[in-house]
């Protein structure tokens, strides 16, 4: 259970989701995020608990993750702030 998540990792997770514009498979997000599976699951659980992302099943029964409206708002507040404040820092 994560008490203090790395906000840069959270920002990257939100940025990946927002840039995709639709739901994504866990493995695709994990690969783009560049963390191991246990770490990915910690962040996913933290984001789910905070209602920033939601999990649904597609027509094939595969889990897909998408941003909630709260997640989109958090993306704009956190990622936009990082991009504005830390000019040139890659998310």
Coordinates of N, CA, C and O in Angstrom, one line a residue:
X1 N 0.8 -1.2 0.0 CA 0.0 0.0 0.0 C 0.9 1.2 0.0 O 1.8 1.4 0.8
X2 N 0.6 2.1 -1.0 CA 1.4 3.3 -1.1 C 0.9 4.4 -0.3 O -0.3 4.8 -0.3
X3 N 1.8 5.0 0.5 CA 1.4 6.2 1.3 C 1.7 7.5 0.6 O 0.9 8.4 0.6
X4 N 2.9 7.5 0.0 CA 3.4 8.7 -0.7 C 3.8 8.4 -2.1 O 5.0 8.0 -2.3
X5 N 2.9 8.4 -3.1 CA 3.3 8.1 -4.4 C 4.2 9.2 -5.0 O 4.2 10.3 -4.6
X6 N 5.1 8.7 -5.9 CA 5.9 9.7 -6.7 C 5.0 10.4 -7.6 O 4.4 9.8 -8.6
X7 N 4.9 11.7 -7.4 CA 3.9 12.5 -8.2 C 4.4 12.6 -9.7 O 3.5 12.7 -10.6
X8 N 5.7 12.4 -9.9 CA 6.1 12.4 -11.3 C 5.6 11.1 -12.0 O 5.2 11.2 -13.2
X9 N 5.6 10.0 -11.3 CA 5.1 8.7 -11.9 C 3.6 8.9 -12.1 O 3.0 8.5 -13.1
X10 N 2.9 9.5 -11.1 CA 1.5 9.7 -11.3 C 1.2 10.6 -12.5 O 0.3 10.3 -13.3
X11 N 2.0 11.6 -12.7 CA 1.8 12.5 -13.8 C 2.1 11.8 -15.1 O 1.3 12.0 -16.1
X12 N 3.1 10.9 -15.2 CA 3.4 10.1 -16.4 C 2.2 9.2 -16.7 O 1.8 9.0 -17.8
X13 N 1.7 8.6 -15.6 CA 0.5 7.6 -15.8 C -0.7 8.4 -16.4 O -1.3 8.0 -17.4
X14 N -1.0 9.6 -15.8 CA -2.1 10.4 -16.3 C -1.9 10.9 -17.7 O -2.8 10.9 -18.5
X15 N -0.6 11.3 -18.0 CA -0.3 11.8 -19.3 C -0.4 10.7 -20.4 O -0.9 10.9 -21.5
X16 N 0.0 9.5 -20.1 CA -0.1 8.3 -21.0 C -1.6 8.1 -21.3 O -2.0 7.9 -22.4
X17 N -2.4 8.1 -20.2 CA -3.8 7.9 -20.4 C -4.5 9.0 -21.2 O -5.3 8.7 -22.1
X18 N -4.2 10.2 -20.9 CA -4.8 11.4 -21.5 C -4.4 11.4 -23.0 O -5.2 11.7 -23.9
X19 N -3.1 11.2 -23.3 CA -2.6 11.2 -24.6 C -3.2 10.2 -25.5 O -3.4 10.4 -26.7
X20 N -3.6 9.0 -24.9 CA -4.2 7.9 -25.7 C -5.6 8.3 -26.1 O -6.1 7.9 -27.1
X21 N -6.3 9.0 -25.2 CA -7.7 9.4 -25.5 C -8.7 8.4 -25.3 O -9.9 8.6 -25.6
X22 N -8.4 7.1 -25.0 CA -9.4 6.1 -24.8 C -8.9 5.1 -23.8 O -7.8 5.3 -23.2
X23 N -9.6 4.0 -23.6 CA -9.1 3.0 -22.6 C -7.9 2.3 -23.2 O -7.7 2.1 -24.4
X24 N -7.1 1.8 -22.2 CA -5.9 1.0 -22.6 C -5.8 -0.2 -21.8 O -6.3 -0.3 -20.7
X25 N -5.1 -1.2 -22.3 CA -4.7 -2.4 -21.6 C -3.6 -2.1 -20.6 O -2.8 -1.3 -20.8
X26 N -3.7 -2.9 -19.5 CA -2.7 -2.7 -18.4 C -1.3 -2.8 -18.9 O -0.4 -2.0 -18.6
X27 N -1.0 -3.9 -19.8 CA 0.3 -4.1 -20.2 C 0.9 -2.9 -21.1 O 2.0 -2.6 -21.0
X28 N 0.0 -2.3 -21.9 CA 0.4 -1.2 -22.7 C 0.8 0.0 -21.8 O 1.8 0.7 -22.1
X29 N 0.0 0.3 -20.8 CA 0.3 1.4 -19.9 C 1.6 1.1 -19.1 O 2.5 1.9 -19.0
X30 N 1.8 -0.1 -18.6 CA 3.0 -0.5 -17.9 C 4.2 -0.4 -18.7 O 5.2 0.2 -18.2
X31 N 4.2 -0.8 -20.0 CA 5.3 -0.7 -20.8 C 5.7 0.8 -21.1 O 6.9 1.2 -21.0
X32 N 4.7 1.6 -21.3 CA 4.9 3.1 -21.6 C 5.4 3.8 -20.3 O 6.2 4.7 -20.4
X33 N 4.9 3.3 -19.2 CA 5.3 3.9 -17.9 C 6.7 3.5 -17.5 O 7.4 4.3 -16.9
X34 N 7.1 2.3 -17.9 CA 8.5 1.9 -17.6 C 8.7 1.5 -16.2 O 9.8 1.7 -15.6
X35 N 7.7 0.9 -15.5 CA 7.9 0.3 -14.2 C 7.6 -1.2 -14.2 O 7.0 -1.7 -15.1
X36 N 8.1 -1.8 -13.2 CA 7.8 -3.3 -13.1 C 6.3 -3.5 -12.7 O 5.6 -2.6 -12.3
X37 N 5.9 -4.8 -12.9 CA 4.5 -5.1 -12.7 C 4.0 -4.8 -11.2 O 3.0 -4.2 -11.1
X38 N 4.8 -5.2 -10.2 CA 4.3 -4.9 -8.8 C 4.1 -3.4 -8.6 O 3.2 -2.9 -8.0
X39 N 5.1 -2.6 -9.1 CA 5.0 -1.2 -8.9 C 3.8 -0.6 -9.7 O 3.1 0.3 -9.2
X40 N 3.7 -1.1 -10.9 CA 2.5 -0.6 -11.7 C 1.2 -0.9 -11.0 O 0.3 0.0 -10.9
X41 N 1.1 -2.1 -10.4 CA -0.2 -2.4 -9.7 C -0.4 -1.5 -8.5 O -1.5 -1.2 -8.2
X42 N 0.7 -1.1 -7.8 CA 0.6 -0.2 -6.7 C 0.0 1.1 -7.1 O -0.9 1.7 -6.5
X43 N 0.5 1.6 -8.2 CA 0.0 2.9 -8.8 C -1.4 2.8 -9.3 O -2.2 3.7 -9.1
X44 N -1.7 1.7 -10.0 CA -3.0 1.5 -10.5 C -4.0 1.4 -9.3 O -5.1 2.1 -9.4
X45 N -3.7 0.7 -8.3 CA -4.6 0.6 -7.1 C -4.8 2.0 -6.5 O -5.9 2.3 -6.1
X46 N -3.7 2.8 -6.4 CA -3.8 4.1 -5.8 C -4.7 5.0 -6.6 O -5.5 5.7 -6.1
X47 N -4.5 4.9 -7.9 CA -5.3 5.7 -8.8 C -6.8 5.3 -8.8 O -7.7 6.1 -8.9
X48 N -7.0 4.0 -8.7 CA -8.4 3.5 -8.6 C -9.1 4.0 -7.3 O -10.2 4.4 -7.3
X49 N -8.3 3.9 -6.2 CA -8.9 4.3 -4.9 C -9.2 5.8 -4.9 O -10.2 6.2 -4.3
X50 N -8.4 6.6 -5.7 CA -8.7 8.0 -5.7 C -9.7 8.4 -6.8 O -9.9 9.6 -7.0
X51 N -10.3 7.4 -7.5 CA -11.2 7.6 -8.5 C -10.7 8.4 -9.7 O -11.4 9.2 -10.3
X52 N -9.4 8.2 -10.0 CA -8.7 8.9 -11.1 C -8.8 8.1 -12.4 O -8.8 8.6 -13.5
X53 N -8.9 6.8 -12.2 CA -9.1 5.9 -13.3 C -10.1 4.8 -13.0 O -10.5 4.7 -11.8
X54 N -10.7 4.2 -14.0 CA -11.7 3.2 -13.8 C -11.3 2.0 -14.7 O -10.7 2.2 -15.8
X55 N -11.7 0.8 -14.3 CA -11.4 -0.4 -15.0 C -12.8 -0.9 -15.6 O -13.8 -0.9 -14.9
X56 N -12.7 -1.3 -16.9 CA -13.9 -1.9 -17.5 C -13.4 -3.1 -18.3 O -12.2 -3.3 -18.6
X57 N -14.4 -3.9 -18.8 CA -14.1 -5.0 -19.7 C -14.5 -4.7 -21.1 O -15.6 -4.2 -21.3
X58 N -13.7 -5.0 -22.1 CA -14.1 -4.8 -23.5 C -14.9 -6.0 -23.9 O -15.2 -6.9 -23.2
X59 N -15.3 -6.0 -25.2 CA -16.2 -7.0 -25.7 C -15.5 -8.4 -25.7 O -16.2 -9.4 -25.7
X60 N -14.2 -8.5 -25.6 CA -13.5 -9.7 -25.5 C -13.2 -10.2 -24.1 O -12.5 -11.2 -23.9
X61 N -13.6 -9.4 -23.1 CA -13.4 -9.7 -21.7 C -12.1 -9.2 -21.2 O -11.7 -9.6 -20.1
X62 N -11.4 -8.4 -21.9 CA -10.1 -7.9 -21.5 C -10.2 -6.6 -20.7 O -11.0 -5.7 -21.0
X63 N -9.5 -6.5 -19.6 CA -9.6 -5.3 -18.7 C -9.0 -4.2 -19.5 O -7.9 -4.3 -20.1
X64 N -9.6 -3.0 -19.4 CA -9.2 -1.8 -20.0 C -9.3 -0.7 -18.9 O -10.2 -0.7 -18.1
X65 N -8.3 0.2 -18.9 CA -8.3 1.3 -18.0 C -8.5 2.6 -18.7 O -8.0 2.8 -19.8
X66 N -9.3 3.5 -18.1 CA -9.6 4.8 -18.7 C -9.6 5.8 -17.6 O -9.8 5.5 -16.4
X67 N -9.3 7.1 -18.0 CA -9.4 8.2 -17.0 C -10.9 8.5 -16.7 O -11.7 8.4 -17.6
X68 N -11.1 8.8 -15.4 CA -12.4 9.3 -15.0 C -12.4 10.8 -15.2 O -11.4 11.4 -15.6
X69 N -13.5 11.5 -15.0 CA -13.6 12.9 -15.1 C -12.6 13.6 -14.1 O -12.0 14.6 -14.4
X70 N -12.6 12.9 -12.9 CA -11.6 13.4 -11.9 C -10.2 13.2 -12.3 O -9.3 14.1 -12.1
X71 N -9.9 12.1 -13.0 CA -8.6 11.9 -13.6 C -8.2 12.9 -14.6 O -7.0 13.3 -14.7
X72 N -9.1 13.3 -15.5 CA -8.9 14.3 -16.5 C -8.6 15.6 -15.9 O -7.6 16.3 -16.2
X73 N -9.4 16.0 -14.8 CA -9.1 17.2 -14.1 C -7.7 17.2 -13.4 O -7.0 18.2 -13.5
X74 N -7.4 16.1 -12.8 CA -6.1 15.9 -12.2 C -5.0 16.0 -13.2 O -3.9 16.6 -12.9
X75 N -5.2 15.4 -14.4 CA -4.2 15.5 -15.5 C -3.9 17.0 -15.7 O -2.7 17.4 -15.8
X76 N -5.0 17.8 -16.0 CA -4.8 19.2 -16.3 C -4.1 19.9 -15.2 O -3.2 20.8 -15.5
X77 N -4.5 19.6 -14.0 CA -3.9 20.4 -12.9 C -2.4 20.0 -12.6 O -1.5 20.9 -12.4
X78 N -2.1 18.7 -12.6 CA -0.7 18.2 -12.3 C 0.2 18.3 -13.5 O 1.3 18.9 -13.4
X79 N -0.2 17.7 -14.6 CA 0.7 17.6 -15.8 C 0.9 19.0 -16.4 O 2.0 19.4 -16.7
X80 N -0.2 19.8 -16.5 CA 0.0 21.1 -17.1 C 0.9 22.0 -16.2 O 1.8 22.7 -16.6
X81 N 0.8 21.8 -14.8 CA 1.6 22.6 -13.9 C 3.1 22.2 -14.1 O 4.0 23.0 -14.1
X82 N 3.3 20.9 -14.2 CA 4.7 20.4 -14.4 C 5.3 21.0 -15.7 O 6.4 21.5 -15.8
X83 N 4.5 20.9 -16.8 CA 5.0 21.4 -18.1 C 5.2 22.9 -18.1 O 6.2 23.4 -18.7
X84 N 4.4 23.6 -17.4 CA 4.6 25.1 -17.3 C 5.7 25.5 -16.4 O 6.5 26.4 -16.7
X85 N 5.8 24.8 -15.2 CA 6.8 25.2 -14.2 C 8.2 24.7 -14.5 O 9.1 25.4 -14.3
X86 N 8.2 23.5 -14.9 CA 9.5 22.8 -15.2 C 9.8 22.8 -16.7 O 9.8 21.7 -17.3
X87 N 9.9 23.9 -17.3 CA 10.0 24.1 -18.7 C 11.0 23.2 -19.3 O 12.2 23.1 -18.8
X88 N 10.7 22.4 -20.2 CA 11.6 21.5 -20.9 C 11.7 20.1 -20.3 O 12.3 19.2 -20.8
X89 N 11.0 19.9 -19.1 CA 11.1 18.5 -18.5 C 10.1 17.6 -19.2 O 8.9 18.0 -19.5
X90 N 10.6 16.5 -19.6 CA 9.7 15.5 -20.3 C 8.9 14.7 -19.3 O 9.5 14.2 -18.3
X91 N 7.6 14.6 -19.6 CA 6.8 13.8 -18.7 C 6.9 12.3 -19.0 O 7.0 11.9 -20.0

